[in-house]
Amino acid sequence: MLSRSSHILRAGIISRASLFTARSVVGSSSVRTQIAIGYRAASTAPATATTTTAPATSTKAELDGENTASAPKQKRIRSRPRNQSSGFKSKYNGPILSIDEKKAIDAQYDKIYQALNENNLVDASKFFLESYKPEETFLFRNFKQLEGKERLHIKLFHKVLEAHKRNDKLEGVISVSDLYSKYLDGGITVGWMCSEAIIYEISKGRPEQGLELWVKFMESSNNVTNVQNHDNKEAAHSALAAYISSCLKENTEPTSKIALTLVPLKTIPDNTDITRLFRNCNVKLNNNTINKINQGFDTIRYESLDPSNVDFLDNLPIDQPLELENRYAECIKKSADSGVALSESTYARFIFCFAESNRFDRAFEIWKDLVSSGISPSVQSWNMLLKAAALSNKKQVTLIEALLKKMIDSGVKPNSDTYGILINSYFKAGLSDTAVEIYEKLGEENIPVNLYIFNIMLNGLLRSGQEEAARSLLKSGMDVGLSPDIISFNTFITTYIREKKYKEAEKIITLMNDVGVTPNVETYTNIIDTIYKVANKEQIDPHEQIEKIIKSMAEQGIRLSVPTITAIIDGIAKSGNGNSSNLQLYRLMQKKQLRPNIRTFTALINSEILAGDIDRATFFFDEMKQYNVIQATTNYNQLLRALTPRNLIQESMRLFRDLQHSKYASPNVYTYSFVLQCALNTNDMVSATEVLEDLARQPNDFRVGSSLLKILRKLSDRGLKVPIFKDQKQTPYAKKLAEEEV
């Protein structure tokens, strides 16, 4: 405990004062007390680093593998190569081992592997505790890797975790916390493992053990910024949940100060993310507990809220309109409570985000809030309003022109971004000549052409079929020092791939390298897309080229991770070529020992559906169980939506019944709409009656929505009895049904 506390203290992750405060909040019996005591000791005693060294009798020559005795010379190897990036941070370089020593270690690991294959977790735990050494983690972590099998450390963790979920009192089986703690001793800082272990401890009523794992995870990561890493965010969110759970257990209120000291996140996750986190971890936790934890997140989020904070504004949930509305309401309340007016930048950002989420009326309402607050809108705010107008309707250039006139009349002078929005609107409205005319007049008005306008012009010209004009603009821009960025190049690459001009795409990629523009994930998505398309066309094996691309990605700092491959799958799907590459990318993930998550499977299922391959989509849906990934209602609905127009009622009912009996998902309004529509299409009133009986068991405040309401009306006309819910009561249709029942 002493070395851990002093280590974190030196890293500046958590201060003594904060931990002493945490002690009083979480309670004297919690892990925070132990850490606070460690800090007290660390402040009066010298730090002692925990390292593994060679025996005192070893000489430098022996450590370097030289023969210093008369024994036969043996080749010696390191348990972890020098300077090798192994995907985790380790405190150990590892001892130098002979080949015989490594064989002996592998034999021990093989005993663990065989015990796991036989589901003998008692022996597997015993062999692990006998053989595992932190300084040999590299060997343990990569055992069986070359054989393409599941890595030992992942296989052991999965088996132990799932067994303890079923029975928390397994004798002779290592506990989840002890197992992951030993992994951390060797530097295996895998974010999803940390998250799973913490959530498991929360579900068993031991959140303090989850916090202990989090502190050790932070120490092993040795870098507070790693918390912001995408791969570690779920672990960070789980740690916050553990802190809130410990407060609930001690009957104390969580505070943002302590929470963000323990887990230094820039933004607090939304409640939907937390609920999804618990579901994905497949643990038994009642809804009341999850709701209380979500309330704790609400408290922390509100206390730490700074409406003008750049990180807060940059991370607004654009793709979650309800959560976005909640964030705006919180900002209004915070302003009222603190007496500090919202800034113009806050209003402007919300205008843009609501427009991006297709809630254009709400964007214009917030503009009115901005004006009524007494703020005189600057050009930046006017530009956000113009963007909202542009997004609201591709052909509504008259509205944009009217707003631009009003902007100028108010004394605000348009800037380059303003004209960029205007030009983009004309392109989208199919008025490319007008867009080009405005672009050419910018010089006369002394409006500088920036990269934003430059990229808009390139994108607009390419999308309107003016490829030569786009190439000419690219050349002229480079001639005058206007260096194209990754957006420009990605636009060209996307266009050429769409038009099957693969050689031209290769030329653009070469040019991009020549001018020093670094590829991003979108670029590599396009490149991988091209490789698969050419491979399919020419009937060649693309794997060698794909491996080269993966190496290139690593050189550019883009690690081949689950989020990266998920983004690639999603990107290729949008290009219309997902069906030919999905399975290959999925097999690539398996080969690289990457564990697909719910987002990966959602992207795979969506891609197959877009390609019209329902069987392959169902295959990926079924594969979710192999990785213990929750089959969410969304995933069921993906398939049901695809089955409905194909009138496959038997398959739809099979999925519906499966969803009814799921522990982690349940039918929603879309589920009922898809299945009932399919029953209507096939005139299967028996199936429709079964679904209606389930719908009738929903609470009275179940929101039906217009689509399902129309379907219910048709079923009622067929003579079926349909349920009436609260939000239907005022409709003429509902009144008619009520009268009939009376």
XYZ file of C-alpha atoms in Angstrom:
742
model
C 0.000 0.000 0.000
C 2.866 2.326 0.795
C 4.493 2.072 -2.612
C 1.159 2.429 -4.395
C 0.197 5.549 -2.485
C 3.566 7.194 -2.893
C 3.612 6.313 -6.583
C 0.254 7.945 -7.275
C 1.208 10.901 -5.113
C 4.370 11.482 -7.144
C 2.326 11.221 -10.355
C 0.072 13.958 -9.031
C -3.053 11.935 -9.687
C -4.714 12.323 -6.269
C -3.760 14.728 -3.495
C -3.556 13.838 0.198
C -6.256 16.366 1.087
C -8.681 14.939 -1.441
C -8.197 11.417 -0.172
C -8.676 12.431 3.448
C -11.916 14.117 2.322
C -12.903 10.954 0.472
C -12.343 8.989 3.647
C -15.018 10.939 5.500
C -17.483 10.620 2.603
C -17.064 6.973 1.673
C -16.705 5.690 5.238
C -14.067 4.310 7.538
C -14.446 0.751 6.278
C -13.826 1.541 2.647
C -10.750 1.306 0.499
C -10.419 5.099 0.572
C -9.486 4.859 4.257
C -6.702 2.442 3.453
C -5.380 4.695 0.708
C -5.550 7.748 2.961
C -3.521 5.887 5.598
C -1.038 4.995 2.895
C -0.653 8.670 2.018
C -0.047 9.530 5.641
C 2.717 6.932 5.708
C 4.052 8.089 2.352
C 4.420 11.633 3.643
C 6.727 10.529 6.477
C 8.611 7.605 4.956
C 10.739 7.258 1.806
C 9.035 5.667 -1.154
C 10.009 2.128 -2.025
C 9.461 1.161 -5.635
C 8.215 -2.323 -6.296
C 10.474 -3.833 -8.907
C 11.853 -7.213 -9.778
C 15.608 -7.523 -10.055
C 17.984 -10.315 -10.899
C 19.473 -12.327 -8.003
C 22.363 -10.670 -6.226
C 24.737 -13.371 -7.412
C 24.015 -12.702 -11.069
C 26.664 -10.912 -13.044
C 26.144 -8.495 -15.904
C 27.447 -11.127 -18.274
C 24.889 -13.632 -17.031
C 22.111 -11.076 -17.453
C 23.252 -10.468 -21.018
C 23.138 -14.194 -21.712
C 26.878 -14.853 -21.758
C 28.317 -18.183 -20.617
C 30.445 -17.644 -17.492
C 30.749 -21.274 -16.365
C 31.881 -24.528 -17.835
C 28.303 -25.615 -18.476
C 27.267 -26.017 -22.116
C 26.340 -22.789 -23.808
C 22.575 -22.191 -24.023
C 20.732 -19.597 -25.994
C 18.891 -17.299 -23.591
C 15.851 -15.172 -24.286
C 14.069 -12.373 -22.536
C 10.613 -12.955 -21.141
C 9.772 -9.540 -22.564
C 11.837 -8.040 -25.424
C 13.495 -4.702 -24.840
C 11.591 -1.650 -26.081
C 8.767 -3.755 -27.435
C 5.353 -2.190 -27.430
C 3.178 -5.022 -26.215
C -0.115 -3.180 -25.900
C 0.212 -2.679 -22.157
C 2.517 -0.778 -19.847
C 4.732 -2.944 -17.659
C 7.088 -2.122 -14.822
C 9.194 -5.142 -15.715
C 11.729 -5.853 -18.427
C 11.727 -9.462 -17.263
C 14.580 -11.853 -16.552
C 16.561 -13.537 -19.284
C 15.436 -17.124 -19.759
C 17.012 -20.075 -21.472
C 15.017 -22.019 -24.024
C 14.604 -24.860 -21.522
C 13.311 -22.432 -18.904
C 10.797 -21.028 -21.372
C 9.646 -24.533 -22.294
C 9.084 -25.280 -18.620
C 7.020 -22.111 -18.247
C 5.001 -22.942 -21.371
C 4.303 -26.386 -19.938
C 2.843 -24.763 -16.822
C 0.739 -22.416 -18.931
C -0.473 -25.332 -21.031
C -1.753 -27.017 -17.853
C -3.830 -23.890 -17.168
C -5.119 -23.891 -20.745
C -6.090 -27.568 -20.635
C -7.845 -27.125 -17.290
C -9.840 -24.244 -18.760
C -10.821 -26.346 -21.772
C -12.154 -28.939 -19.321
C -13.938 -26.191 -17.326
C -11.885 -27.217 -14.290
C -11.460 -23.780 -12.731
C -10.120 -25.156 -9.448
C -7.083 -26.691 -11.157
C -6.756 -23.710 -13.502
C -6.635 -21.378 -10.482
C -4.143 -23.616 -8.715
C -1.815 -23.841 -11.726
C -2.084 -20.087 -12.292
C -1.142 -19.223 -8.715
C 1.764 -21.668 -8.885
C 3.181 -20.488 -12.207
C 2.257 -16.822 -12.744
C 5.009 -14.298 -12.130
C 4.529 -10.589 -12.888
C 7.987 -10.369 -14.450
C 6.980 -13.065 -16.963
C 3.715 -11.421 -17.965
C 4.779 -11.039 -21.591
C 5.032 -14.817 -21.959
C 1.758 -15.414 -20.132
C -0.089 -12.781 -22.137
C 1.068 -14.104 -25.517
C 0.765 -17.833 -24.835
C -1.059 -19.532 -27.737
C -1.087 -16.289 -29.748
C 0.803 -17.749 -32.700
C -1.643 -20.648 -32.877
C -4.505 -18.219 -33.432
C -6.235 -19.329 -30.231
C -7.747 -17.162 -27.534
C -4.956 -15.733 -25.421
C -4.524 -17.362 -22.055
C -4.984 -14.237 -19.946
C -8.274 -13.436 -21.715
C -9.563 -17.014 -21.600
C -8.797 -17.330 -17.878
C -10.403 -13.985 -17.053
C -13.580 -14.792 -19.003
C -13.973 -18.238 -17.443
C -13.366 -17.044 -13.878
C -15.635 -14.011 -14.262
C -18.563 -15.956 -15.725
C -18.242 -18.691 -13.099
C -18.328 -16.185 -10.248
C -21.303 -14.404 -11.789
C -23.198 -17.665 -11.512
C -21.896 -18.511 -8.030
C -19.970 -16.035 -5.897
C -18.866 -18.665 -3.372
C -16.782 -21.016 -5.476
C -14.234 -22.812 -3.323
C -10.779 -23.192 -4.789
C -11.400 -20.738 -7.651
C -9.424 -17.501 -7.631
C -11.601 -14.437 -7.107
C -12.143 -11.905 -9.893
C -10.430 -9.141 -7.906
C -7.428 -11.291 -7.013
C -7.021 -12.436 -10.612
C -7.176 -8.964 -12.128
C -5.001 -7.550 -9.338
C -2.301 -10.056 -10.253
C -2.685 -9.086 -13.898
C -2.103 -5.465 -12.906
C 1.018 -6.494 -10.973
C 2.405 -7.550 -14.335
C 1.205 -4.432 -16.117
C -1.793 -5.892 -17.978
C -3.847 -2.707 -18.003
C -6.746 -3.789 -20.212
C -9.587 -1.292 -19.862
C -12.505 -3.636 -20.560
C -11.192 -6.147 -18.009
C -10.975 -3.428 -15.378
C -14.525 -2.354 -16.214
C -15.902 -5.903 -16.028
C -14.142 -6.558 -12.709
C -15.384 -3.315 -11.133
C -18.989 -3.804 -12.280
C -18.877 -7.377 -10.986
C -17.771 -6.164 -7.538
C -20.546 -3.550 -7.546
C -23.118 -6.248 -8.356
C -21.895 -8.279 -5.373
C -22.159 -5.334 -2.991
C -18.400 -4.761 -2.788
C -17.855 -1.409 -4.534
C -14.834 -0.673 -2.320
C -13.001 -3.593 -3.944
C -13.881 -2.148 -7.328
C -12.330 1.171 -6.266
C -9.221 -0.671 -5.087
C -8.856 -2.209 -8.551
C -9.319 1.204 -10.156
C -6.562 2.794 -8.056
C -4.245 -0.067 -8.934
C -5.218 0.245 -12.600
C -4.321 3.948 -12.487
C -1.001 3.164 -10.858
C -0.160 0.498 -13.418
C -1.153 2.785 -16.299
C 1.219 5.375 -14.824
C -0.417 8.183 -16.770
C -3.521 10.082 -15.733
C -4.261 11.053 -19.360
C -4.882 7.368 -20.124
C -8.252 7.795 -18.422
C -9.382 9.877 -21.416
C -8.344 7.114 -23.816
C -11.344 5.570 -25.569
C -10.314 2.045 -24.539
C -10.219 3.042 -20.860
C -13.357 5.165 -20.645
C -15.608 2.262 -19.677
C -13.210 1.437 -16.846
C -13.360 5.074 -15.725
C -17.155 5.096 -15.906
C -17.252 1.855 -13.904
C -14.974 3.395 -11.270
C -17.330 6.362 -10.922
C -20.206 3.914 -10.526
C -18.208 2.129 -7.805
C -17.639 5.410 -5.976
C -21.356 6.238 -6.112
C -22.229 2.692 -4.996
C -19.874 3.002 -2.033
C -21.597 6.257 -1.078
C -24.985 4.532 -1.278
C -23.636 1.706 0.849
C -22.374 4.167 3.499
C -25.529 6.311 3.196
C -23.570 9.427 2.175
C -23.951 11.849 -0.712
C -21.490 11.641 -3.623
C -19.633 14.852 -4.458
C -18.136 15.907 -7.756
C -14.899 17.053 -6.103
C -14.069 13.616 -4.745
C -15.503 11.768 -7.756
C -13.380 13.676 -10.264
C -10.329 13.359 -8.045
C -10.693 9.600 -8.036
C -11.633 9.485 -11.723
C -10.280 12.567 -13.557
C -12.702 12.570 -16.485
C -13.313 15.661 -18.586
C -16.971 14.804 -19.133
C -19.438 12.792 -17.070
C -21.195 10.003 -19.009
C -24.910 10.137 -19.724
C -27.330 7.900 -17.862
C -28.019 5.883 -20.999
C -24.302 5.079 -21.209
C -24.259 3.865 -17.604
C -27.385 1.742 -18.001
C -25.889 0.241 -21.156
C -22.619 -0.395 -19.316
C -24.348 -2.518 -16.670
C -26.327 -4.410 -19.292
C -23.258 -5.094 -21.416
C -21.402 -6.481 -18.407
C -24.222 -8.991 -17.982
C -24.585 -8.678 -14.198
C -27.659 -9.027 -12.015
C -28.474 -5.604 -10.626
C -32.029 -4.453 -10.012
C -33.386 -1.386 -11.769
C -33.819 0.493 -8.498
C -30.084 0.252 -7.776
C -29.175 1.303 -11.308
C -31.551 4.266 -11.008
C -29.914 5.338 -7.744
C -26.476 5.093 -9.341
C -27.735 7.181 -12.263
C -29.016 9.760 -9.781
C -25.514 9.886 -8.336
C -24.148 10.548 -11.815
C -26.740 13.321 -12.191
C -25.486 14.911 -8.962
C -21.839 14.728 -10.012
C -22.623 15.978 -13.505
C -24.582 18.960 -12.224
C -22.105 19.914 -9.482
C -19.186 19.827 -11.914
C -21.082 21.546 -14.713
C -19.434 24.596 -16.243
C -21.587 25.618 -19.238
C -18.698 27.570 -20.751
C -16.150 24.761 -20.420
C -14.701 23.793 -23.803
C -14.547 20.065 -22.987
C -18.191 20.118 -21.908
C -19.299 21.885 -25.090
C -17.167 19.701 -27.360
C -18.638 16.517 -25.886
C -22.334 17.356 -26.014
C -24.303 14.213 -27.020
C -25.335 15.211 -30.542
C -26.547 11.685 -31.343
C -28.789 11.547 -28.241
C -31.441 14.295 -28.545
C -33.036 13.549 -25.173
C -29.710 13.741 -23.343
C -28.861 16.894 -25.293
C -32.108 18.430 -24.076
C -31.205 17.423 -20.516
C -27.792 19.093 -20.833
C -29.386 22.336 -21.999
C -31.912 22.243 -19.147
C -29.060 21.690 -16.695
C -27.206 24.696 -18.130
C -30.292 26.907 -17.736
C -30.765 25.708 -14.140
C -27.068 26.176 -13.339
C -27.221 29.718 -14.684
C -30.290 30.482 -12.558
C -28.788 28.909 -9.424
C -25.396 30.593 -9.777
C -26.564 33.927 -11.149
C -24.003 33.617 -13.953
C -25.506 34.162 -17.407
C -24.807 31.637 -20.139
C -22.132 32.743 -22.560
C -22.678 33.343 -26.242
C -20.425 30.386 -27.084
C -22.668 28.089 -25.000
C -25.817 29.191 -26.828
C -24.052 28.926 -30.190
C -22.824 25.412 -29.511
C -26.273 24.190 -28.478
C -27.784 25.757 -31.609
C -25.353 23.786 -33.729
C -25.802 20.517 -31.773
C -29.589 20.601 -31.939
C -29.367 21.276 -35.666
C -26.965 18.331 -36.071
C -29.427 16.097 -34.209
C -32.203 17.129 -36.655
C -34.085 19.177 -34.075
C -34.112 22.359 -36.112
C -37.069 23.999 -34.383
C -35.261 23.607 -31.079
C -32.135 25.186 -32.571
C -34.119 28.266 -33.591
C -35.748 28.418 -30.136
C -32.325 28.559 -28.512
C -31.399 31.374 -30.893
C -34.372 33.255 -29.452
C -33.080 32.465 -25.940
C -29.714 33.935 -26.917
C -31.255 37.145 -28.241
C -33.649 37.532 -25.284
C -30.731 37.140 -22.859
C -29.451 40.527 -24.018
C -26.468 39.212 -25.958
C -25.796 40.876 -29.309
C -25.008 37.910 -31.572
C -21.542 37.956 -33.113
C -20.618 36.521 -36.484
C -19.841 33.150 -34.823
C -23.409 32.848 -33.474
C -24.907 33.963 -36.776
C -22.843 31.277 -38.489
C -24.269 28.620 -36.146
C -27.785 29.800 -37.009
C -26.974 29.676 -40.710
C -25.629 26.135 -40.300
C -28.861 25.145 -38.570
C -30.842 26.595 -41.470
C -28.602 24.812 -43.973
C -29.081 21.473 -42.228
C -32.843 21.885 -41.921
C -33.487 21.628 -45.646
C -31.033 20.967 -48.454
C -32.963 23.194 -50.862
C -33.981 25.955 -48.503
C -31.439 28.504 -49.738
C -34.058 31.257 -49.550
C -34.097 30.981 -45.741
C -30.310 31.208 -45.626
C -30.320 34.212 -47.937
C -32.947 35.909 -45.741
C -30.944 35.220 -42.571
C -27.773 36.491 -44.236
C -29.526 39.733 -45.168
C -30.814 40.123 -41.611
C -27.313 39.492 -40.304
C -25.824 42.220 -42.500
C -28.665 44.630 -41.630
C -27.878 44.142 -37.919
C -24.360 45.415 -38.537
C -22.549 42.063 -38.437
C -20.135 41.550 -41.325
C -19.965 38.043 -42.841
C -16.608 36.256 -42.670
C -15.061 33.373 -44.593
C -17.039 30.755 -42.658
C -20.284 32.582 -43.457
C -19.599 32.391 -47.171
C -18.501 28.783 -46.778
C -21.934 27.925 -45.368
C -23.616 29.831 -48.198
C -21.530 28.116 -50.896
C -22.178 24.708 -49.343
C -25.924 25.398 -49.323
C -25.937 26.254 -53.018
C -24.050 23.051 -53.840
C -26.532 20.965 -51.830
C -29.443 22.701 -53.569
C -27.981 21.698 -56.932
C -26.972 25.294 -57.750
C -23.291 24.584 -58.361
C -22.913 27.477 -60.837
C -24.087 29.950 -58.184
C -21.712 28.382 -55.649
C -18.758 28.762 -58.030
C -19.788 32.341 -58.839
C -19.795 33.332 -55.156
C -16.424 31.625 -54.659
C -14.893 33.573 -57.534
C -16.211 36.882 -56.130
C -14.599 36.364 -52.714
C -11.359 37.878 -53.952
C -13.162 41.038 -55.082
C -14.683 41.406 -51.588
C -11.286 40.828 -49.935
C -12.664 37.731 -48.190
C -9.791 35.290 -47.620
C -10.266 31.759 -48.907
C -9.510 29.485 -45.966
C -9.300 25.706 -45.815
C -12.951 25.488 -44.768
C -14.105 27.106 -48.029
C -11.435 25.272 -50.017
C -12.678 21.892 -48.779
C -16.321 22.844 -49.357
C -15.508 23.744 -52.957
C -13.606 20.503 -53.548
C -16.374 18.425 -51.989
C -19.117 20.302 -53.857
C -17.405 20.047 -57.228
C -16.736 16.339 -56.810
C -20.281 15.557 -55.674
C -21.730 17.533 -58.563
C -19.661 15.502 -61.026
C -17.113 18.231 -61.836
C -14.050 16.094 -61.247
C -11.725 18.030 -63.567
C -12.693 21.343 -61.965
C -11.952 19.839 -58.557
C -8.529 18.607 -59.675
C -7.792 22.026 -61.171
C -8.834 23.721 -57.921
C -6.639 21.354 -55.926
C -3.623 22.171 -58.098
C -4.219 25.935 -58.097
C -4.732 25.926 -54.345
C -1.436 24.138 -53.791
C 0.325 26.513 -56.198
C -0.628 29.513 -54.040
C 0.317 27.795 -50.802
C -3.153 26.686 -49.813
C -2.228 23.274 -48.512
C -5.101 20.775 -48.644
C -5.875 18.927 -45.431
C -7.051 15.404 -44.739
C -10.685 16.369 -45.423
C -9.818 17.396 -48.978
C -7.903 14.214 -49.691
C -10.561 12.002 -48.130
C -13.152 13.647 -50.367
C -11.129 12.751 -53.474
C -10.470 9.203 -52.290
C -14.146 8.618 -51.433
C -15.244 9.954 -54.823
C -12.813 7.788 -56.788
C -13.754 4.663 -54.840
C -17.448 5.359 -55.411
C -16.743 5.679 -59.142
C -14.495 2.561 -59.069
C -11.476 4.606 -60.195
C -9.080 2.758 -57.919
C -5.906 3.844 -59.726
C -6.890 7.489 -59.322
C -7.511 6.858 -55.630
C -4.003 5.418 -55.338
C -2.554 8.546 -56.990
C -4.315 10.791 -54.479
C -2.978 8.668 -51.610
C 0.524 9.026 -53.040
C 0.078 12.801 -53.381
C -1.159 12.953 -49.807
C 2.019 11.258 -48.619
C 4.156 13.558 -50.775
C 2.747 16.729 -49.188
C 3.007 15.314 -45.679
C -0.681 14.962 -44.813
C -1.166 12.259 -42.168
C -3.917 9.697 -42.889
C -6.724 9.316 -40.343
C -9.178 6.499 -39.644
C -11.459 7.657 -42.480
C -8.524 7.518 -44.895
C -7.604 4.002 -43.857
C -11.262 2.995 -44.076
C -11.265 4.129 -47.698
C -7.950 2.396 -48.394
C -9.091 -0.899 -46.855
C -12.360 -0.557 -48.750
C -10.383 -0.184 -51.989
C -8.197 -3.202 -51.202
C -11.205 -5.442 -50.614
C -13.004 -4.200 -53.731
C -9.965 -4.748 -55.955
C -9.359 -8.149 -54.343
C -12.945 -9.207 -55.032
C -12.773 -7.935 -58.591
C -9.443 -9.608 -59.396
C -10.000 -12.681 -57.192
C -6.825 -12.187 -55.143
C -6.060 -12.628 -51.437
C -6.009 -9.189 -49.741
C -4.525 -10.292 -46.400
C -0.916 -9.353 -47.178
C -1.949 -5.843 -48.201
C -4.205 -5.514 -45.158
C -1.291 -6.421 -42.870
C 0.782 -3.683 -44.503
C -2.011 -1.185 -43.922
C -2.234 -2.222 -40.272
C 1.500 -1.673 -39.925
C 1.164 1.741 -41.573
C -1.669 2.631 -39.197
C 0.511 1.742 -36.220
C 3.303 3.937 -37.573
C 0.836 6.837 -37.737
C -0.212 6.254 -34.138
C -3.551 4.636 -35.053
C -3.633 1.431 -33.026
C -5.623 -1.475 -34.391
C -8.263 -1.527 -31.682
C -11.900 -2.539 -31.421
C -13.155 1.068 -31.884
C -10.895 1.492 -34.936
C -12.114 -1.655 -36.686
C -15.701 -0.821 -35.736
C -15.288 2.591 -37.376
C -13.825 0.913 -40.471
C -16.728 -1.557 -40.682
C -19.220 1.281 -40.342
C -17.404 3.399 -42.926
C -17.180 0.618 -45.500
C -20.865 -0.198 -44.979
C -21.766 3.346 -45.963
C -19.752 2.905 -49.147
C -21.955 -0.043 -50.128
C -19.232 -2.698 -49.963
C -19.603 -3.974 -46.419
C -20.861 -7.430 -47.358
C -17.577 -8.424 -49.012
C -15.321 -7.300 -46.172
C -17.278 -7.786 -42.942
C -16.437 -11.417 -42.357
C -12.794 -10.817 -43.242
C -12.567 -7.903 -40.801
C -14.312 -10.005 -38.160
C -11.810 -12.836 -38.670
C -9.022 -10.265 -38.515
C -10.277 -9.179 -35.084
C -10.259 -12.790 -33.933
C -6.756 -13.298 -35.276
C -5.513 -10.187 -33.477
C -7.262 -11.306 -30.264
C -9.523 -8.236 -30.247
C -12.805 -8.617 -28.401
C -15.739 -7.165 -30.395
C -18.245 -5.173 -28.367
C -21.894 -4.282 -28.881
C -20.975 -1.369 -31.177
C -18.943 -3.725 -33.382
C -21.767 -6.227 -33.736
C -24.311 -3.461 -34.297
C -22.138 -2.132 -37.138
C -21.681 -5.625 -38.619
C -25.409 -6.405 -38.497
C -26.270 -3.029 -40.002
C -23.724 -3.493 -42.781
C -25.099 -6.909 -43.748
C -28.669 -5.609 -43.718
C -27.667 -2.721 -45.983
C -26.148 -5.300 -48.325
C -29.359 -7.352 -48.194
C -27.787 -10.405 -46.547
C -30.165 -11.313 -43.692
C -28.511 -14.699 -43.112
C -25.115 -13.098 -42.511
C -26.710 -10.442 -40.306
C -28.297 -13.226 -38.243
C -24.920 -14.964 -38.040
C -23.332 -11.887 -36.455
C -26.334 -11.497 -34.146
C -25.830 -15.074 -32.922
C -22.071 -14.524 -32.585
C -22.721 -11.925 -29.872
C -23.346 -14.751 -27.404
C -19.896 -16.200 -28.083
C -18.337 -13.038 -26.658
C -20.857 -12.586 -23.829
C -22.096 -9.402 -25.507
C -25.648 -8.462 -24.597
C -28.107 -8.754 -27.480
C -29.813 -5.418 -26.902
C -33.308 -4.467 -28.008
C -31.675 -2.360 -30.721
C -30.031 -5.458 -32.212
C -33.290 -7.413 -32.214
C -34.983 -4.459 -33.883
C -32.271 -4.300 -36.558
C -33.215 -7.784 -37.715
C -36.956 -7.331 -37.226
C -36.913 -4.187 -39.332
C -35.171 -6.094 -42.135
C -37.531 -9.084 -41.889
C -40.734 -7.010 -42.046
C -40.672 -5.928 -45.736
C -39.634 -9.480 -46.646
C -42.787 -10.811 -44.908
C -40.779 -13.385 -42.932
C -43.262 -13.744 -40.079
C -41.918 -17.034 -38.672
C -38.414 -15.612 -38.292
C -39.873 -12.419 -36.818
C -41.880 -14.338 -34.217
C -38.861 -16.462 -33.290
C -36.881 -13.297 -32.573
C -39.806 -11.718 -30.742
C -40.210 -14.721 -28.422
C -36.478 -14.784 -27.819
C -36.611 -11.109 -26.856
C -39.563 -11.751 -24.528
C -37.468 -14.208 -22.517
C -34.254 -12.167 -22.532
C -32.877 -11.165 -19.121
C -31.265 -8.026 -20.479
C -33.597 -6.648 -23.153
C -37.315 -6.270 -23.747
C -39.644 -5.264 -26.610
C -40.165 -1.553 -27.210
C -42.486 0.456 -29.432
C -40.373 -0.281 -32.532
C -40.345 -4.016 -31.805
C -44.133 -4.150 -31.672
C -44.406 -1.995 -34.803
C -42.122 -4.240 -36.882
C -43.628 -7.572 -35.798
C -47.260 -6.442 -36.025
C -46.657 -4.898 -39.451
C -45.140 -8.175 -40.606
C -48.189 -10.037 -39.246
C -50.452 -7.625 -41.127
C -48.467 -8.094 -44.338
C -48.858 -11.875 -44.110
C -52.422 -11.787 -42.711
C -51.212 -13.858 -39.745
C -53.752 -12.832 -37.106
C -52.683 -15.641 -34.756
C -49.201 -14.155 -34.444
C -50.666 -10.658 -34.230
C -52.891 -11.735 -31.321
C -49.891 -13.192 -29.479
C -47.953 -9.940 -29.868
C -50.961 -7.818 -28.852
C -51.359 -9.859 -25.665
C -47.762 -9.063 -24.767
C -48.267 -5.392 -25.649
C -51.282 -5.274 -23.315
C -48.985 -6.136 -20.408
C -47.050 -2.881 -20.853
C -47.677 -0.106 -18.263
C -50.442 2.412 -18.918
C -47.946 5.198 -19.674
C -46.328 3.184 -22.493
C -45.758 5.590 -25.386
C -47.297 4.159 -28.527
C -46.325 6.693 -31.165
C -47.989 7.429 -34.490
C -46.612 4.461 -36.489
C -47.746 1.795 -34.039
C -51.069 3.596 -33.585
C -51.807 3.252 -37.312
C -51.000 -0.459 -37.180
C -53.246 -0.949 -34.139
C -56.081 0.800 -35.974
C -55.747 -1.628 -38.891
C -55.692 -4.625 -36.549
C -58.782 -3.307 -34.775
C -60.519 -3.079 -38.140
C -59.661 -6.759 -38.612
C -61.594 -7.546 -35.421
C -58.673 -7.955 -33.022
C -58.769 -6.521 -29.509
C -56.014 -3.943 -29.103
C -54.841 -2.287 -25.864
C -55.352 1.411 -25.091
C -52.592 3.430 -23.431
C -52.432 6.824 -21.783
C -51.067 8.738 -24.790
C -53.824 7.287 -27.019
C -56.751 8.371 -24.853
C -57.352 11.688 -26.634
C -57.397 10.326 -30.185
C -60.715 9.817 -32.036
C -59.646 6.241 -32.685
C -59.204 5.554 -28.951
C -62.552 7.128 -28.107
C -64.242 4.928 -30.666
C -62.660 1.815 -29.180
C -63.654 2.889 -25.670
C -67.266 3.348 -26.784
C -67.258 -0.092 -28.373
C -65.961 -1.648 -25.146
C -68.721 0.069 -23.137
